[in-house]
PDB file of C-alpha atoms in Angstrom:
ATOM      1  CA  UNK A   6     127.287  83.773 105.369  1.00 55.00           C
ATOM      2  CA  UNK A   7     125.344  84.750 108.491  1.00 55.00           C
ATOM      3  CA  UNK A   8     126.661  82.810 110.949  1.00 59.00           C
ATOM      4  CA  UNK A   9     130.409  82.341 109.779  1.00 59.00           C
ATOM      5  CA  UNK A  10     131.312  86.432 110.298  1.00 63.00           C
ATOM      6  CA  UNK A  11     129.191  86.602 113.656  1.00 73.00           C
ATOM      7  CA  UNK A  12     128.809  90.471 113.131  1.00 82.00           C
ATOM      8  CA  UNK A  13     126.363  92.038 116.271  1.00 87.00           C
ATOM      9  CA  UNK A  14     123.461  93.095 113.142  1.00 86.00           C
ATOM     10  CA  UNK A  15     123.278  90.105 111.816  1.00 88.00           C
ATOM     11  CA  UNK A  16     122.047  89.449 114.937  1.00 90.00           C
ATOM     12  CA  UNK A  17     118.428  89.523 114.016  1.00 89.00           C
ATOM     13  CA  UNK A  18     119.030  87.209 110.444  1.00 90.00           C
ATOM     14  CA  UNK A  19     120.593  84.204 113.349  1.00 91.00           C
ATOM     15  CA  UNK A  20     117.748  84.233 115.189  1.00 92.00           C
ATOM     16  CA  UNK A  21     114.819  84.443 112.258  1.00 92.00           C
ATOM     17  CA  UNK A  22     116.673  81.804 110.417  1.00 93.00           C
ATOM     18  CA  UNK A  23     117.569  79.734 113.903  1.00 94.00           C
ATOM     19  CA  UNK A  24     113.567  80.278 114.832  1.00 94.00           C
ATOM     20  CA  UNK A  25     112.758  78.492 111.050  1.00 94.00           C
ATOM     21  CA  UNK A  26     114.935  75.498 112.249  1.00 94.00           C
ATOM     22  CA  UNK A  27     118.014  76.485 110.108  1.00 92.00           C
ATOM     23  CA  UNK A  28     121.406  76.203 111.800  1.00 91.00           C
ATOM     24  CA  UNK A  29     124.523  77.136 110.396  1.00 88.00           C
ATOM     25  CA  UNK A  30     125.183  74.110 108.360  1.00 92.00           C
ATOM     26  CA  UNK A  31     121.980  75.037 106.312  1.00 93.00           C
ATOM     27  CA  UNK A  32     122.606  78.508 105.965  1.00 90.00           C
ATOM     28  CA  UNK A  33     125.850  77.646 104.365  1.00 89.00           C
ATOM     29  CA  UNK A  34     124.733  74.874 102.175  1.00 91.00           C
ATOM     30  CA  UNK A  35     122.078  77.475 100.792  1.00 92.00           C
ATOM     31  CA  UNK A  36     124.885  80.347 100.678  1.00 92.00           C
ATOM     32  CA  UNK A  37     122.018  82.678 102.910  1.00 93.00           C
ATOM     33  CA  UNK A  38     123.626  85.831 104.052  1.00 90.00           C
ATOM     34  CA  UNK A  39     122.515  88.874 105.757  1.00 91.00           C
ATOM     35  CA  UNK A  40     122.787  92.368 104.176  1.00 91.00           C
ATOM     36  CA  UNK A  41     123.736  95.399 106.619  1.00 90.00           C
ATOM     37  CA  UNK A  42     121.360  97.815 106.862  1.00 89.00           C
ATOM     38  CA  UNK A  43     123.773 100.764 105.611  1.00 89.00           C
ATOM     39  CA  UNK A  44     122.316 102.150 102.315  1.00 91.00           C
ATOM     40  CA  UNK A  45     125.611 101.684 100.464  1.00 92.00           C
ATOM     41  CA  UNK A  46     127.787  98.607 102.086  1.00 91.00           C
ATOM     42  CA  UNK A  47     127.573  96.552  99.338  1.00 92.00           C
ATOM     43  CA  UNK A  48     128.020  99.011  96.519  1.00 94.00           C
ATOM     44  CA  UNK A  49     131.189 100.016  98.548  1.00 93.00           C
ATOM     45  CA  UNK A  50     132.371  96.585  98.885  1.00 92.00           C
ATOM     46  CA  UNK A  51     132.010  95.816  94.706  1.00 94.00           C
ATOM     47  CA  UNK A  52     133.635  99.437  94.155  1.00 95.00           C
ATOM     48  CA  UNK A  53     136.854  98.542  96.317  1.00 94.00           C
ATOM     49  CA  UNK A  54     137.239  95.102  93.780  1.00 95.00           C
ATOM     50  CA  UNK A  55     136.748  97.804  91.113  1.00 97.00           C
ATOM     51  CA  UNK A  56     133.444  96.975  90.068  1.00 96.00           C
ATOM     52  CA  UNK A  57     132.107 100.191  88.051  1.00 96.00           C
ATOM     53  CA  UNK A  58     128.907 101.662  89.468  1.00 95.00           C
ATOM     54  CA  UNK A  59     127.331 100.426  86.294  1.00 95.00           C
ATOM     55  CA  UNK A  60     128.023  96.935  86.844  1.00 96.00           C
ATOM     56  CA  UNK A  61     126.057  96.377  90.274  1.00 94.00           C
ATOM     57  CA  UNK A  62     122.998  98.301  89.119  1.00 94.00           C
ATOM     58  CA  UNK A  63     122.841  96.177  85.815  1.00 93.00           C
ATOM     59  CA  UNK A  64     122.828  93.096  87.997  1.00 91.00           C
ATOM     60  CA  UNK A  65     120.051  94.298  89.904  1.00 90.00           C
ATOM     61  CA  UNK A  66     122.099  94.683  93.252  1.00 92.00           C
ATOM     62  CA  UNK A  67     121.790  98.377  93.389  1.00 94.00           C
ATOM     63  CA  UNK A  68     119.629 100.963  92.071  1.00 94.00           C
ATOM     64  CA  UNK A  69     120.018 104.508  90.869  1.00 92.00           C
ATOM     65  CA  UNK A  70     117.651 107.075  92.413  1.00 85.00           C
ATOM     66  CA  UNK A  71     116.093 109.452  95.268  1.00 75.00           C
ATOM     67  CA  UNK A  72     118.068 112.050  96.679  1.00 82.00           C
ATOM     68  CA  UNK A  73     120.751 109.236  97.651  1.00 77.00           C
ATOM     69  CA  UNK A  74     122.012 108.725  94.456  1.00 90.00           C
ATOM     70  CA  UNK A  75     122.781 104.652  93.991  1.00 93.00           C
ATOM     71  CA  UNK A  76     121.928 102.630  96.862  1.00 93.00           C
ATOM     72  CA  UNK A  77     121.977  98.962  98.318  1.00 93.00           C
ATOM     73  CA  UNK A  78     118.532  97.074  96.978  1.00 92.00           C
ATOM     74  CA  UNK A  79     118.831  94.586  99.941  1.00 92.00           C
ATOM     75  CA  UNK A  80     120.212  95.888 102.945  1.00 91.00           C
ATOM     76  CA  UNK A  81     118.695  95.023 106.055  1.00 91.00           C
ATOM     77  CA  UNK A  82     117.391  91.315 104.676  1.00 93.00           C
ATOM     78  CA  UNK A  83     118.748  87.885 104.883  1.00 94.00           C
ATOM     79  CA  UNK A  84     119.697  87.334 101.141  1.00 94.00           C
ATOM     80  CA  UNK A  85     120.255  83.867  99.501  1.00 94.00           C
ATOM     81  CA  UNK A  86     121.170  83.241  95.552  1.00 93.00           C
ATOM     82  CA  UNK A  87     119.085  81.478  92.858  1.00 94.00           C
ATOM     83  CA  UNK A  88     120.926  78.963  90.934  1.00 93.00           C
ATOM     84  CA  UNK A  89     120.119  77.283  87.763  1.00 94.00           C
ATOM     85  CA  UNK A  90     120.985  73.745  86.680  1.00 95.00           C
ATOM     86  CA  UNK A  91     124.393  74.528  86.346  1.00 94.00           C
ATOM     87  CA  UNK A  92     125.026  76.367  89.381  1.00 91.00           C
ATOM     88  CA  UNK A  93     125.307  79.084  88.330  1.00 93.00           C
ATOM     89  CA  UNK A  94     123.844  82.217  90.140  1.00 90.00           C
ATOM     90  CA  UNK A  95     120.951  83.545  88.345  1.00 91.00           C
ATOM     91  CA  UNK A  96     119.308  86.449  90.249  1.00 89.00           C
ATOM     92  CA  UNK A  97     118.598  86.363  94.571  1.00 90.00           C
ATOM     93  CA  UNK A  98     115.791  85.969  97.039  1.00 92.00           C
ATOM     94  CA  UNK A  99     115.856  88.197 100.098  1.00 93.00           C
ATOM     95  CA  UNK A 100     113.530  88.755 103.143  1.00 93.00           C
ATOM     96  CA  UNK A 101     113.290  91.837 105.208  1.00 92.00           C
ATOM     97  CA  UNK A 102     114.380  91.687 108.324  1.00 86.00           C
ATOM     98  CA  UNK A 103     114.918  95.430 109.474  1.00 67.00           C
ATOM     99  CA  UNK A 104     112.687  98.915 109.207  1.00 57.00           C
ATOM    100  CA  UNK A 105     114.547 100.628 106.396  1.00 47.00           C
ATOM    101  CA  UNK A 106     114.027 104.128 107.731  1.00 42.00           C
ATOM    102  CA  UNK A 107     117.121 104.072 109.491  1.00 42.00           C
TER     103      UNK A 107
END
């Protein structure tokens, strides 16, 4: 969640989501979370709990393509999950927050 690590980039998600009137409490109730801008955090994240490449980019997480091979579809955005009736997480919304060139 955004606020519970405190990390220095997820800076910028605090204060878009504190400047729409959500504080912490919301951000967790919604599960929001903030994405680092790194073009393969995540993917390195799922491969250390030995998620196969394949896995991620079937989910939609991460894509295959470009000259970086597979790469993070949401880094640098505050990211929050969709849930259906039961709960369950069916896909996720995310907003950009940072210029992707970097």
């Amino acid at each position: 969640d955004v606020y519970k690590r405190q990390s220095p980039e997820a800076e910028t998600g605090r204060r878009f989501l504190t400047g729409r009137g959500f504080d912490a409490e919301a951000a967790a109730h919604f599960g929001v979370g903030y994405a680092p801008k790194g073009w393969d955090v995540l993917l390195g994240h799922l491969r250390s709990l030995k998620f196969s490449d394949d896995q991620p980019v079937e989910a939609g997480l991460v894509a295959r393509g470009g000259q970086r091979g597979i790469y993070d579809r949401f880094r640098g955005r505050l990211v929050w999950p969709t849930r259906g009736p039961s709960a369950h997480v069916l896909g996720f919304g995310a907003r950009k927050l940072l210029d992707q060139a970097a």
